[in-house]
Amino acid sequence: MMNEHQQKLTQYLVAFIEELVGNGVDEVVISPGSRSTPLALLFAHHPGVKTYTNVDERSAAFFGLGIAKSKKKPVAILCSSGTAGANYYPAVIEARYGKVPLIVLTADRPHELREVGAPQAINQIDLYGKHVKWSIDMALPESIPSMVQYARSSAARGVSISIGYPEGPVHYNFPFREPLIPDLKQVEFTTGQSGKRVLQGNRQLPADIQHDLQEQIMNSKRGIVVCGPGISEEAVQSITEFAEAYALPILADPLSFVRSGGHSKENIMDCYDTVLRIDECKEALQPDLVIRFGAMPVSKALMLFLKSLPDIPTWVVSKGEEWQDPTARGTHYIQCEENLFCQGFMKNSAHSDREWLDHWKGVNDQAKGLLIQGHQAWDEGMAVHQLIQHLPEGATLFSSNSMPIRDLDTFLFTDDRSLRIFANRGANGIDGVVSTALGMSTGSKPMYLLIGDLAFFHDLNGLLTARKYQLDMTIVVMNNNGGGIFSYLPQAGDQTHFEDLFGTPMDLEFGHAAKLYGAHYFHVASQSEFIPALQEADQTKGIKIIEVITNREENVANHRKLWNFVSREMTQNMKGEWHDSSSE
């Protein structure tokens, strides 16, 4: 028989968990601890919940974030009291700015043990500040009907807020008194639909606003579409059809899902980052209308180009109220679901003048040919290009930030394969990259990770989860012995303290780390070794680490040499009508 305390604890938490599961939260990443025992035991006891355990809270949170990104659903993470929850912070921030639904559950001391010097107790109220969409300090468990309903309503409310656009994290802080053991023998979870369902619709523009915007497009002579991270994969077809109907070039970020897949890629410009580094091209390609979907793309050259434009109509299309305008050039902030926005313009569309679009295509094709022609040296860019070509149909590639995502931007050309490219671009950090990719591997196969040596070292602990759950992923580590991205920044010009503060060489190779975590290891020191390593990794189950040894200084020199070659050739080949057509 349950004692009174067990009854209150068990019934209250069973109700909470049932509502979470009924609203789609059926995967939980648990970091072991004492105070979180009631929730941990009940989640593990629920027949419809998949649980993972990860002793490192920072890794656990990013692992949960990866599951949520891959499966497009809210995922819960659970930890004990004290600094355990503080280790969630980087992933919570990434979830907030990356628009990932994350249900954060922290256990806490009861109110009488707060601020009195009790061990493993910190102030956990509003622990994550404005980095969560909603936070609640839950009431102590009670089993009276009104409190059971409170637990259910709180669960449904949190899920609703988390999946409402823009998606993001919510935080539940649970105070528990001892004893912390629920009576599992008396627990019977109900299955099926939740008693409180969260149903959400899509936003559509009113007809009069749609008509006014359509007139602006029809009057435009040189419009462009910019696609950044965060676009729903379901909207890609509609966006490409919309661009085709109005003869608009699409400048597609590698994380936009637009560069690859079965949709038409006739209008997609995949070399704009290279093109917009060239002054003559920037002058010739100035638009009179910008329509942007998703967040700002990775390309700094595109960012500077958009900021330099004169005052022209710039539409920022978003599903919700988020403000995504780092250039401060927006003139219309259009809150509408991307599919519905594009479909609304397909009626009575007619745009016969394709000169502007053909002009963009010619420039883009020339840049692509020169990039391929001029990139002959074996370096990180070449390795990334070969990795992309090697990816099988349906593969998912997760990219670290800094140089890997920029090399992807340069060398990911349009492709009919269905490739899914992801990165943590909410806060653009390098923490938790391994764990996020491993979380994605639970729902995305085959799975690849492209990462630098610093980011890999920063999250080596994530590999423990891979071994525990026998996850399958190929990791390509670009080891240039330090932070390669800093070599492209102004501080590289003064070498007085550069290596110590920015280059940060670690003088590490990762063969021993692979052995520690039971991973298969491949050491690649030359171009001839890379493709065979990828091929062997594809035939091997588990975690495969391909460490590609590169040289930072050579990488920088090769990249700059390539960009200078493309710029010189394109400038020489430019025809006078480029300027004439752009000024008409």
Coordinates of C-alpha atoms in Angstrom, one line a residue:
M1 CA 0.0 0.0 0.0
M2 CA 1.1 3.5 -0.7
N3 CA 1.6 5.8 2.2
E4 CA 0.1 9.3 1.9
H5 CA 3.2 11.0 0.7
Q6 CA 3.8 8.3 -2.0
Q7 CA 0.2 8.6 -3.1
K8 CA 0.5 12.4 -3.6
L9 CA 3.8 12.1 -5.3
T10 CA 2.8 9.3 -7.6
Q11 CA -0.7 10.5 -8.7
Y12 CA 0.5 14.0 -9.3
L13 CA 3.5 13.0 -11.5
V14 CA 1.6 10.3 -13.3
A15 CA -1.0 12.9 -14.4
F16 CA 1.8 15.2 -15.5
I17 CA 3.6 12.6 -17.5
E18 CA 0.4 11.3 -19.1
E19 CA -0.3 14.7 -20.5
L20 CA 3.3 15.1 -21.8
V21 CA 3.1 11.8 -23.6
G22 CA -0.4 12.4 -24.9
N23 CA 0.8 15.6 -26.5
G24 CA 3.8 13.9 -28.3
V25 CA 6.6 14.0 -25.7
D26 CA 7.6 10.4 -25.7
E27 CA 11.5 10.6 -25.6
V28 CA 13.3 11.7 -22.5
V29 CA 17.1 12.2 -21.9
I30 CA 17.8 11.6 -18.2
S31 CA 20.9 12.6 -16.3
P32 CA 21.1 10.6 -13.1
G33 CA 20.6 12.3 -9.7
S34 CA 18.9 11.8 -6.4
R35 CA 16.3 14.7 -6.3
S36 CA 15.0 13.8 -9.8
T37 CA 14.3 10.2 -8.8
P38 CA 10.5 10.4 -8.9
L39 CA 10.3 11.6 -12.5
A40 CA 13.1 9.4 -13.6
L41 CA 11.5 6.2 -12.3
L42 CA 8.1 7.1 -13.7
F43 CA 9.4 8.0 -17.1
A44 CA 11.4 4.7 -17.2
H45 CA 8.2 2.9 -16.1
H46 CA 6.0 4.3 -18.8
P47 CA 5.6 1.8 -21.6
G48 CA 5.3 4.5 -24.3
V49 CA 8.4 6.5 -23.4
K50 CA 11.9 6.0 -24.8
T51 CA 14.5 7.0 -22.2
Y52 CA 18.2 7.7 -22.6
T53 CA 20.6 8.2 -19.7
N54 CA 23.6 10.5 -20.0
V55 CA 25.7 11.4 -17.0
D56 CA 27.0 14.7 -18.5
E57 CA 24.1 17.2 -18.4
R58 CA 25.6 19.5 -21.0
S59 CA 25.9 16.6 -23.5
A60 CA 22.5 15.2 -22.5
A61 CA 20.8 18.5 -23.3
F62 CA 22.4 18.8 -26.7
F63 CA 21.6 15.1 -27.3
G64 CA 17.9 15.8 -26.6
L65 CA 18.1 18.9 -28.8
G66 CA 19.4 16.7 -31.6
I67 CA 16.5 14.2 -31.3
A68 CA 14.0 17.1 -31.4
K69 CA 15.7 18.6 -34.5
S70 CA 15.7 15.2 -36.3
K71 CA 12.2 14.1 -35.5
K72 CA 10.5 17.5 -35.4
K73 CA 8.9 17.0 -32.1
P74 CA 9.3 18.2 -28.5
V75 CA 11.8 16.1 -26.4
A76 CA 12.2 16.2 -22.6
I77 CA 15.5 16.4 -20.7
L78 CA 15.6 15.7 -16.9
C79 CA 18.2 16.4 -14.3
S80 CA 18.7 16.7 -10.5
S81 CA 18.9 19.9 -8.4
G82 CA 21.9 22.2 -8.0
T83 CA 24.4 23.0 -10.8
A84 CA 23.1 20.1 -12.9
G85 CA 20.5 22.4 -14.5
A86 CA 23.1 25.1 -15.1
N87 CA 24.9 22.6 -17.4
Y88 CA 21.8 22.6 -19.6
Y89 CA 22.2 26.3 -20.3
P90 CA 24.1 26.3 -23.6
A91 CA 21.6 23.8 -25.1
V92 CA 18.7 25.8 -23.8
I93 CA 20.1 28.9 -25.5
E94 CA 20.6 27.1 -28.7
A95 CA 17.0 25.7 -28.5
R96 CA 15.7 29.2 -28.0
Y97 CA 17.5 30.8 -30.9
G98 CA 17.4 27.7 -33.1
K99 CA 13.6 27.3 -32.6
V100 CA 13.8 23.7 -31.2
P101 CA 11.0 22.5 -28.9
L102 CA 12.7 21.3 -25.7
I103 CA 11.0 20.4 -22.4
V104 CA 13.4 21.2 -19.6
L105 CA 12.7 19.4 -16.3
T106 CA 14.8 20.3 -13.3
A107 CA 14.3 18.8 -9.8
D108 CA 14.6 21.0 -6.8
R109 CA 14.6 21.1 -3.0
P110 CA 11.3 21.9 -1.4
H111 CA 10.7 25.5 -0.4
E112 CA 11.8 25.0 3.2
L113 CA 15.2 23.8 2.1
R114 CA 15.9 26.8 -0.2
E115 CA 18.3 29.6 0.7
V116 CA 19.1 27.9 4.1
G117 CA 22.5 26.4 3.2
A118 CA 21.1 22.9 2.3
P119 CA 23.5 20.9 0.1
Q120 CA 23.1 20.8 -3.7
A121 CA 20.7 23.7 -3.6
I122 CA 20.9 26.8 -5.7
N123 CA 18.2 29.4 -6.7
Q124 CA 16.6 27.6 -9.7
I125 CA 13.6 30.0 -10.1
D126 CA 13.8 31.4 -13.6
L127 CA 17.1 29.7 -14.0
Y128 CA 17.2 30.3 -17.8
G129 CA 15.9 33.8 -17.8
K130 CA 14.6 35.0 -21.1
H131 CA 16.2 32.1 -22.9
V132 CA 13.0 30.0 -22.3
K133 CA 9.6 30.8 -23.7
W134 CA 7.9 29.9 -20.4
S135 CA 9.1 28.9 -16.9
I136 CA 7.1 27.6 -14.0
D137 CA 8.1 26.6 -10.4
M138 CA 5.7 23.7 -10.0
A139 CA 3.7 23.2 -6.8
L140 CA 4.6 20.5 -4.4
P141 CA 2.9 17.2 -5.3
E142 CA -0.7 16.8 -4.1
S143 CA -3.3 14.2 -5.1
I144 CA -6.5 16.2 -4.6
P145 CA -8.4 16.5 -7.9
S146 CA -7.7 20.2 -8.4
M147 CA -3.9 19.6 -8.1
V148 CA -4.0 16.6 -10.4
Q149 CA -5.8 18.8 -12.9
Y150 CA -3.1 21.5 -12.3
A151 CA -0.4 19.0 -13.2
R152 CA -2.2 18.0 -16.3
S153 CA -2.9 21.6 -17.4
S154 CA 0.7 22.6 -16.7
A155 CA 2.0 19.8 -18.9
A156 CA -0.3 20.6 -21.8
R157 CA 0.4 24.3 -21.5
G158 CA 4.1 23.8 -21.6
V159 CA 4.0 21.6 -24.7
S160 CA 1.6 24.1 -26.4
I161 CA 4.0 27.0 -25.8
S162 CA 7.1 24.9 -26.8
I163 CA 5.6 23.9 -30.2
G164 CA 4.0 27.3 -30.9
Y165 CA 5.9 29.2 -33.5
P166 CA 8.7 30.1 -33.0
E167 CA 9.3 26.8 -31.3
G168 CA 11.6 26.8 -28.3
P169 CA 12.3 25.5 -24.8
V170 CA 10.1 25.7 -21.7
H171 CA 11.3 25.0 -18.1
Y172 CA 9.5 23.1 -15.3
N173 CA 11.2 23.3 -11.9
F174 CA 9.9 20.5 -9.7
P175 CA 10.3 20.7 -5.9
F176 CA 10.2 17.3 -4.2
R177 CA 10.3 16.3 -0.5
E178 CA 11.8 13.1 0.7
P179 CA 11.2 10.2 0.5
L180 CA 11.6 10.4 -3.3
I181 CA 10.3 6.9 -4.3
P182 CA 6.9 6.6 -6.1
D183 CA 5.0 3.3 -5.8
L184 CA 5.5 1.8 -9.2
K185 CA 3.4 -1.2 -8.3
Q186 CA 0.3 0.9 -8.1
V187 CA 1.0 2.9 -11.3
E188 CA -1.2 2.3 -14.4
F189 CA -0.6 4.7 -17.2
T190 CA -3.4 5.4 -19.5
T191 CA -2.6 5.2 -23.2
G192 CA -3.9 7.0 -26.3
Q193 CA -4.9 10.6 -26.7
S194 CA -4.2 13.2 -24.0
G195 CA -7.2 14.6 -22.2
K196 CA -6.0 18.1 -23.2
R197 CA -5.0 18.2 -26.8
V198 CA -2.9 21.1 -28.3
L199 CA -4.1 21.9 -31.9
Q200 CA -2.5 24.6 -34.0
G201 CA -3.3 26.1 -37.3
N202 CA -1.4 28.1 -39.9
R203 CA -1.3 31.8 -40.6
Q204 CA -2.6 33.1 -43.9
L205 CA -2.6 36.6 -45.4
P206 CA -5.9 38.4 -46.0
A207 CA -6.8 38.7 -49.7
D208 CA -6.4 42.5 -49.8
I209 CA -2.8 42.4 -48.4
Q210 CA -2.0 39.6 -50.8
H211 CA -3.2 41.6 -53.7
D212 CA -1.1 44.7 -52.7
L213 CA 2.0 42.6 -52.4
Q214 CA 1.4 40.9 -55.7
E215 CA 1.3 44.2 -57.4
Q216 CA 4.7 45.1 -56.0
I217 CA 6.1 41.9 -57.3
M218 CA 4.7 42.4 -60.8
N219 CA 6.2 45.9 -60.8
S220 CA 9.6 44.6 -59.8
K221 CA 12.2 44.1 -62.5
R222 CA 15.1 42.7 -60.4
G223 CA 13.7 40.8 -57.4
I224 CA 15.5 38.1 -55.5
V225 CA 14.5 35.4 -53.0
V226 CA 16.8 34.7 -50.1
C227 CA 16.3 31.4 -48.3
G228 CA 18.0 30.9 -44.9
P229 CA 18.0 28.3 -42.1
G230 CA 14.7 27.5 -40.5
I231 CA 12.5 27.0 -43.5
S232 CA 10.2 24.1 -43.2
E233 CA 11.1 21.3 -45.6
E234 CA 7.5 21.1 -46.6
A235 CA 7.6 24.7 -48.0
V236 CA 10.6 24.2 -50.3
Q237 CA 8.5 23.1 -53.3
S238 CA 6.1 26.1 -52.9
I239 CA 9.0 28.5 -52.7
T240 CA 10.7 27.2 -55.8
E241 CA 7.4 27.3 -57.7
F242 CA 6.8 30.8 -56.6
A243 CA 10.2 31.9 -57.7
E244 CA 9.8 30.2 -61.1
A245 CA 6.4 31.9 -61.6
Y246 CA 7.9 35.4 -61.1
A247 CA 11.3 34.6 -62.7
L248 CA 13.2 35.3 -59.4
P249 CA 16.7 33.9 -58.6
I250 CA 16.8 32.1 -55.2
L251 CA 19.9 32.7 -53.1
A252 CA 19.8 29.5 -51.0
D253 CA 21.7 28.9 -47.8
P254 CA 23.1 25.4 -47.4
L255 CA 20.8 24.9 -44.3
S256 CA 17.7 26.0 -46.1
F257 CA 16.9 22.5 -47.6
V258 CA 16.6 24.2 -51.0
R259 CA 20.0 23.3 -52.6
S260 CA 19.2 19.5 -52.8
G261 CA 16.2 17.3 -53.3
G262 CA 13.6 16.3 -55.9
H263 CA 12.3 19.8 -56.5
S264 CA 13.3 22.0 -59.4
K265 CA 16.7 23.7 -58.9
E266 CA 16.5 25.8 -62.1
N267 CA 16.4 29.1 -60.3
I268 CA 18.7 28.3 -57.4
M269 CA 22.0 30.2 -57.0
D270 CA 24.5 28.2 -55.0
C271 CA 27.6 30.3 -55.5
Y272 CA 26.4 33.7 -54.4
D273 CA 28.8 33.8 -51.5
T274 CA 31.7 33.7 -54.0
V275 CA 30.0 36.0 -56.5
L276 CA 29.2 38.7 -53.9
R277 CA 32.8 39.0 -52.9
I278 CA 33.5 40.6 -56.2
D279 CA 32.8 44.4 -56.4
E280 CA 31.9 44.4 -60.1
C281 CA 29.3 41.6 -59.5
K282 CA 27.8 43.3 -56.5
E283 CA 27.3 46.5 -58.6
A284 CA 25.7 44.5 -61.5
L285 CA 23.4 42.4 -59.4
Q286 CA 21.7 45.0 -57.2
P287 CA 18.0 44.0 -56.8
D288 CA 15.0 46.3 -56.5
L289 CA 13.1 43.8 -54.2
V290 CA 14.3 41.3 -51.6
I291 CA 12.0 38.5 -50.3
R292 CA 13.6 36.5 -47.5
F293 CA 12.4 33.3 -45.9
G294 CA 14.0 31.9 -42.8
A295 CA 16.9 33.3 -40.8
M296 CA 19.8 35.3 -42.2
P297 CA 22.1 32.9 -44.2
V298 CA 25.6 31.9 -43.2
S299 CA 27.3 34.0 -45.8
K300 CA 28.9 37.2 -44.6
A301 CA 29.3 38.4 -48.2
L302 CA 25.5 38.2 -48.6
M303 CA 25.0 40.0 -45.3
L304 CA 27.2 42.9 -46.3
F305 CA 25.6 43.0 -49.7
L306 CA 22.1 43.3 -48.3
K307 CA 23.2 46.0 -45.8
S308 CA 24.8 48.0 -48.6
L309 CA 21.7 48.2 -50.8
P310 CA 19.8 51.5 -51.1
D311 CA 16.3 51.7 -49.6
I312 CA 14.3 49.1 -51.5
P313 CA 11.3 46.9 -50.4
T314 CA 12.6 44.1 -48.3
W315 CA 10.1 41.5 -47.1
V316 CA 10.9 39.3 -44.1
V317 CA 8.5 36.3 -44.2
S318 CA 8.0 34.5 -40.9
K319 CA 5.5 32.1 -39.5
G320 CA 5.4 34.0 -36.2
E321 CA 6.2 37.2 -34.3
E322 CA 10.0 36.7 -34.2
W323 CA 12.2 39.5 -35.4
Q324 CA 14.7 38.3 -37.9
D325 CA 16.2 41.4 -39.4
P326 CA 19.9 41.8 -38.5
T327 CA 20.5 44.1 -41.5
A328 CA 17.7 46.4 -40.2
R329 CA 16.7 46.8 -43.9
G330 CA 13.3 45.2 -43.6
T331 CA 10.3 47.2 -44.9
H332 CA 7.6 44.5 -44.6
Y333 CA 7.5 41.9 -41.8
I334 CA 5.0 39.4 -43.1
Q335 CA 3.7 36.9 -40.6
C336 CA 2.4 34.0 -42.7
E337 CA 3.2 30.3 -43.2
E338 CA 5.6 30.0 -46.0
N339 CA 3.5 27.5 -48.0
L340 CA 0.4 29.6 -47.8
F341 CA 2.3 32.8 -48.6
C342 CA 3.7 31.3 -51.8
Q343 CA 0.5 29.6 -52.9
G344 CA -1.4 32.8 -52.5
F345 CA 0.8 34.4 -55.2
M346 CA 0.3 31.6 -57.7
K347 CA -3.1 32.8 -58.9
N348 CA -3.0 35.1 -61.9
S349 CA 0.8 35.1 -61.9
A350 CA 2.5 36.1 -65.1
H351 CA 6.1 37.3 -65.5
S352 CA 7.5 36.8 -69.0
D353 CA 10.7 38.8 -68.6
R354 CA 13.4 36.4 -67.7
E355 CA 16.4 38.5 -68.5
W356 CA 17.2 39.3 -64.9
L357 CA 17.0 35.6 -63.9
D358 CA 19.1 34.5 -66.9
H359 CA 21.7 37.1 -65.9
W360 CA 22.0 35.7 -62.4
K361 CA 22.2 32.2 -63.8
G362 CA 25.0 33.1 -66.1
V363 CA 27.0 34.7 -63.3
N364 CA 26.4 31.8 -60.9
D365 CA 27.3 29.1 -63.5
Q366 CA 30.5 30.9 -64.4
A367 CA 31.5 31.2 -60.7
K368 CA 30.8 27.5 -60.2
G369 CA 32.9 26.5 -63.1
L370 CA 35.8 28.6 -61.9
L371 CA 35.5 27.3 -58.3
I372 CA 35.8 23.7 -59.6
Q373 CA 38.6 24.7 -62.1
G374 CA 40.6 26.7 -59.6
H375 CA 40.3 24.4 -56.6
Q376 CA 43.0 21.8 -57.2
A377 CA 45.0 21.7 -53.9
W378 CA 44.2 19.2 -51.2
D379 CA 42.9 21.1 -48.2
E380 CA 39.8 21.3 -46.0
G381 CA 37.7 22.7 -48.8
M382 CA 38.6 19.9 -51.1
A383 CA 37.8 17.3 -48.4
V384 CA 34.4 18.9 -47.8
H385 CA 33.7 18.9 -51.6
Q386 CA 34.6 15.2 -51.8
L387 CA 32.5 14.4 -48.7
I388 CA 29.5 16.0 -50.2
Q389 CA 29.9 14.1 -53.4
H390 CA 30.3 10.9 -51.5
L391 CA 27.1 11.2 -49.4
P392 CA 24.5 8.6 -50.3
E393 CA 20.9 9.3 -51.2
G394 CA 18.9 10.3 -48.1
A395 CA 21.9 11.1 -46.0
T396 CA 21.9 13.7 -43.2
L397 CA 25.0 15.8 -42.7
F398 CA 25.4 17.8 -39.5
S399 CA 28.0 20.6 -39.7
S400 CA 29.9 22.3 -36.9
N401 CA 30.1 26.1 -37.0
S402 CA 33.2 28.2 -37.9
M403 CA 35.0 26.8 -41.0
P404 CA 33.0 23.6 -41.7
I405 CA 29.7 25.4 -42.4
R406 CA 31.5 28.0 -44.5
D407 CA 33.2 25.4 -46.6
L408 CA 29.8 23.8 -47.1
D409 CA 28.4 27.1 -48.2
T410 CA 31.1 27.3 -50.9
F411 CA 31.2 23.7 -52.1
L412 CA 27.6 22.4 -51.6
F413 CA 26.3 22.8 -55.2
T414 CA 22.7 22.0 -56.2
D415 CA 22.0 18.3 -56.2
D416 CA 19.0 16.0 -57.0
R417 CA 19.9 13.8 -54.1
S418 CA 17.7 14.2 -51.0
L419 CA 20.4 15.5 -48.6
R420 CA 19.5 17.1 -45.3
I421 CA 22.0 19.6 -44.0
F422 CA 21.8 20.8 -40.3
A423 CA 23.8 22.9 -37.9
N424 CA 23.3 24.6 -34.6
R425 CA 23.0 28.1 -36.0
G426 CA 20.7 29.5 -33.2
A427 CA 23.7 30.9 -31.2
N428 CA 26.4 29.7 -33.7
G429 CA 28.4 28.0 -30.9
I430 CA 30.8 25.1 -31.1
D431 CA 29.6 23.5 -27.8
G432 CA 27.5 20.3 -27.9
V433 CA 28.0 19.7 -31.6
V434 CA 28.9 16.0 -31.2
S435 CA 26.0 15.3 -28.8
T436 CA 23.5 17.2 -31.1
A437 CA 24.6 15.1 -34.1
L438 CA 24.3 11.9 -32.1
G439 CA 20.8 12.9 -31.0
M440 CA 19.9 13.4 -34.7
S441 CA 21.4 10.0 -35.5
T442 CA 18.5 8.3 -33.5
G443 CA 16.1 9.4 -36.3
S444 CA 18.3 10.2 -39.3
K445 CA 20.2 7.5 -41.2
P446 CA 22.7 7.5 -42.7
M447 CA 24.2 10.2 -40.5
Y448 CA 27.4 12.2 -40.9
L449 CA 29.1 14.9 -38.8
L450 CA 31.6 17.4 -40.2
I451 CA 33.5 19.1 -37.4
G452 CA 36.8 20.8 -36.5
D453 CA 39.3 19.6 -33.9
L454 CA 38.4 22.3 -31.3
A455 CA 34.7 21.6 -31.5
F456 CA 35.3 17.9 -31.4
F457 CA 37.5 18.2 -28.3
H458 CA 34.9 20.4 -26.7
D459 CA 32.3 17.7 -26.7
L460 CA 34.2 14.4 -26.6
N461 CA 32.0 13.3 -23.7
G462 CA 29.1 12.9 -26.1
L463 CA 30.7 9.8 -27.5
L464 CA 29.9 7.9 -24.3
T465 CA 26.2 8.0 -25.3
A466 CA 27.1 6.7 -28.7
R467 CA 28.8 3.7 -27.2
K468 CA 26.0 3.0 -24.7
Y469 CA 23.2 3.0 -27.3
Q470 CA 25.2 1.6 -30.2
L471 CA 24.5 4.6 -32.4
D472 CA 25.7 4.7 -36.0
M473 CA 27.4 7.8 -37.4
T474 CA 30.5 8.8 -39.4
I475 CA 32.4 11.7 -37.9
V476 CA 34.8 13.6 -40.2
V477 CA 37.2 15.7 -38.0
M478 CA 39.2 18.4 -39.8
N479 CA 42.2 18.7 -37.6
N480 CA 44.2 21.8 -38.4
N481 CA 45.5 22.0 -34.9
G482 CA 43.5 25.0 -33.7
G483 CA 40.8 27.5 -34.5
G484 CA 41.0 27.9 -38.3
I485 CA 38.3 30.5 -38.5
F486 CA 40.4 33.1 -36.6
S487 CA 43.0 33.0 -39.4
Y488 CA 40.6 34.8 -41.6
L489 CA 39.9 37.6 -39.1
P490 CA 41.7 40.9 -38.6
Q491 CA 43.4 39.7 -35.4
A492 CA 45.5 37.2 -37.5
G493 CA 47.4 40.2 -38.8
D494 CA 49.2 40.7 -35.5
Q495 CA 51.0 37.5 -34.6
T496 CA 52.3 38.7 -31.2
H497 CA 49.7 36.8 -29.2
F498 CA 47.7 35.2 -32.0
E499 CA 48.6 31.6 -31.5
D500 CA 48.1 31.6 -27.8
L501 CA 44.8 33.5 -27.7
F502 CA 43.1 32.6 -31.0
G503 CA 45.0 29.8 -32.9
T504 CA 45.0 27.7 -29.7
P505 CA 46.9 24.7 -31.0
M506 CA 46.2 21.6 -28.9
D507 CA 48.7 19.3 -30.5
L508 CA 46.2 16.4 -30.3
E509 CA 45.3 13.5 -32.5
F510 CA 42.2 11.5 -31.6
G511 CA 43.1 7.9 -32.1
H512 CA 43.3 7.3 -28.3
A513 CA 39.9 9.0 -27.8
A514 CA 38.4 6.7 -30.4
K515 CA 39.8 3.7 -28.5
L516 CA 38.5 5.1 -25.2
Y517 CA 34.9 5.2 -26.6
G518 CA 35.1 2.1 -28.7
A519 CA 34.9 4.0 -32.0
H520 CA 36.4 2.9 -35.3
Y521 CA 39.3 5.2 -36.3
F522 CA 40.8 6.3 -39.6
H523 CA 43.8 8.6 -39.9
V524 CA 43.9 10.5 -43.2
A525 CA 47.0 12.5 -44.0
S526 CA 46.6 12.7 -47.8
Q527 CA 43.9 13.0 -50.5
S528 CA 44.4 9.4 -51.6
E529 CA 43.4 8.1 -48.2
F530 CA 40.2 10.1 -47.8
I531 CA 37.7 8.4 -50.1
P532 CA 38.8 4.9 -49.1
A533 CA 38.3 5.8 -45.4
L534 CA 34.8 7.0 -46.2
Q535 CA 34.0 3.9 -48.2
E536 CA 35.2 1.6 -45.4
A537 CA 33.3 3.7 -42.8
D538 CA 30.1 3.2 -44.8
Q539 CA 30.6 -0.6 -44.5
T540 CA 31.1 -0.4 -40.7
K541 CA 28.5 -0.1 -38.0
G542 CA 28.9 2.1 -35.0
I543 CA 30.8 5.3 -34.5
K544 CA 33.5 6.0 -37.1
I545 CA 36.0 8.8 -36.7
I546 CA 37.9 9.9 -39.8
E547 CA 40.5 12.4 -38.7
V548 CA 41.8 14.5 -41.6
I549 CA 45.1 16.2 -40.9
T550 CA 45.3 19.6 -42.5
N551 CA 47.4 22.7 -42.2
R552 CA 45.8 26.0 -41.1
E553 CA 48.1 28.3 -42.9
E554 CA 47.8 26.4 -46.2
N555 CA 44.0 26.3 -45.9
V556 CA 43.9 30.1 -45.6
A557 CA 46.3 30.6 -48.5
N558 CA 44.4 28.2 -50.7
H559 CA 41.0 29.7 -49.9
R560 CA 42.3 33.2 -50.7
K561 CA 44.0 32.1 -53.8
L562 CA 40.8 30.4 -55.0
W563 CA 38.7 33.5 -54.3
N564 CA 41.2 35.8 -56.0
F565 CA 41.3 33.5 -59.0
V566 CA 37.5 33.5 -59.4
S567 CA 37.4 37.2 -58.9
R568 CA 40.1 37.9 -61.5
E569 CA 38.6 35.6 -64.1
M570 CA 35.1 36.9 -63.7
T571 CA 36.1 40.5 -63.7
Q572 CA 38.0 40.0 -67.0
N573 CA 35.2 38.1 -68.6
M574 CA 32.5 40.5 -67.6
K575 CA 30.6 41.9 -70.6
G576 CA 29.5 45.4 -71.0
E577 CA 25.8 44.4 -71.2
W578 CA 25.9 43.2 -67.6
H579 CA 26.1 46.8 -66.5
D580 CA 23.6 47.9 -69.2
S581 CA 21.0 45.3 -68.2
S582 CA 21.4 46.0 -64.5
S583 CA 20.8 49.8 -65.0
E584 CA 17.7 49.6 -67.2

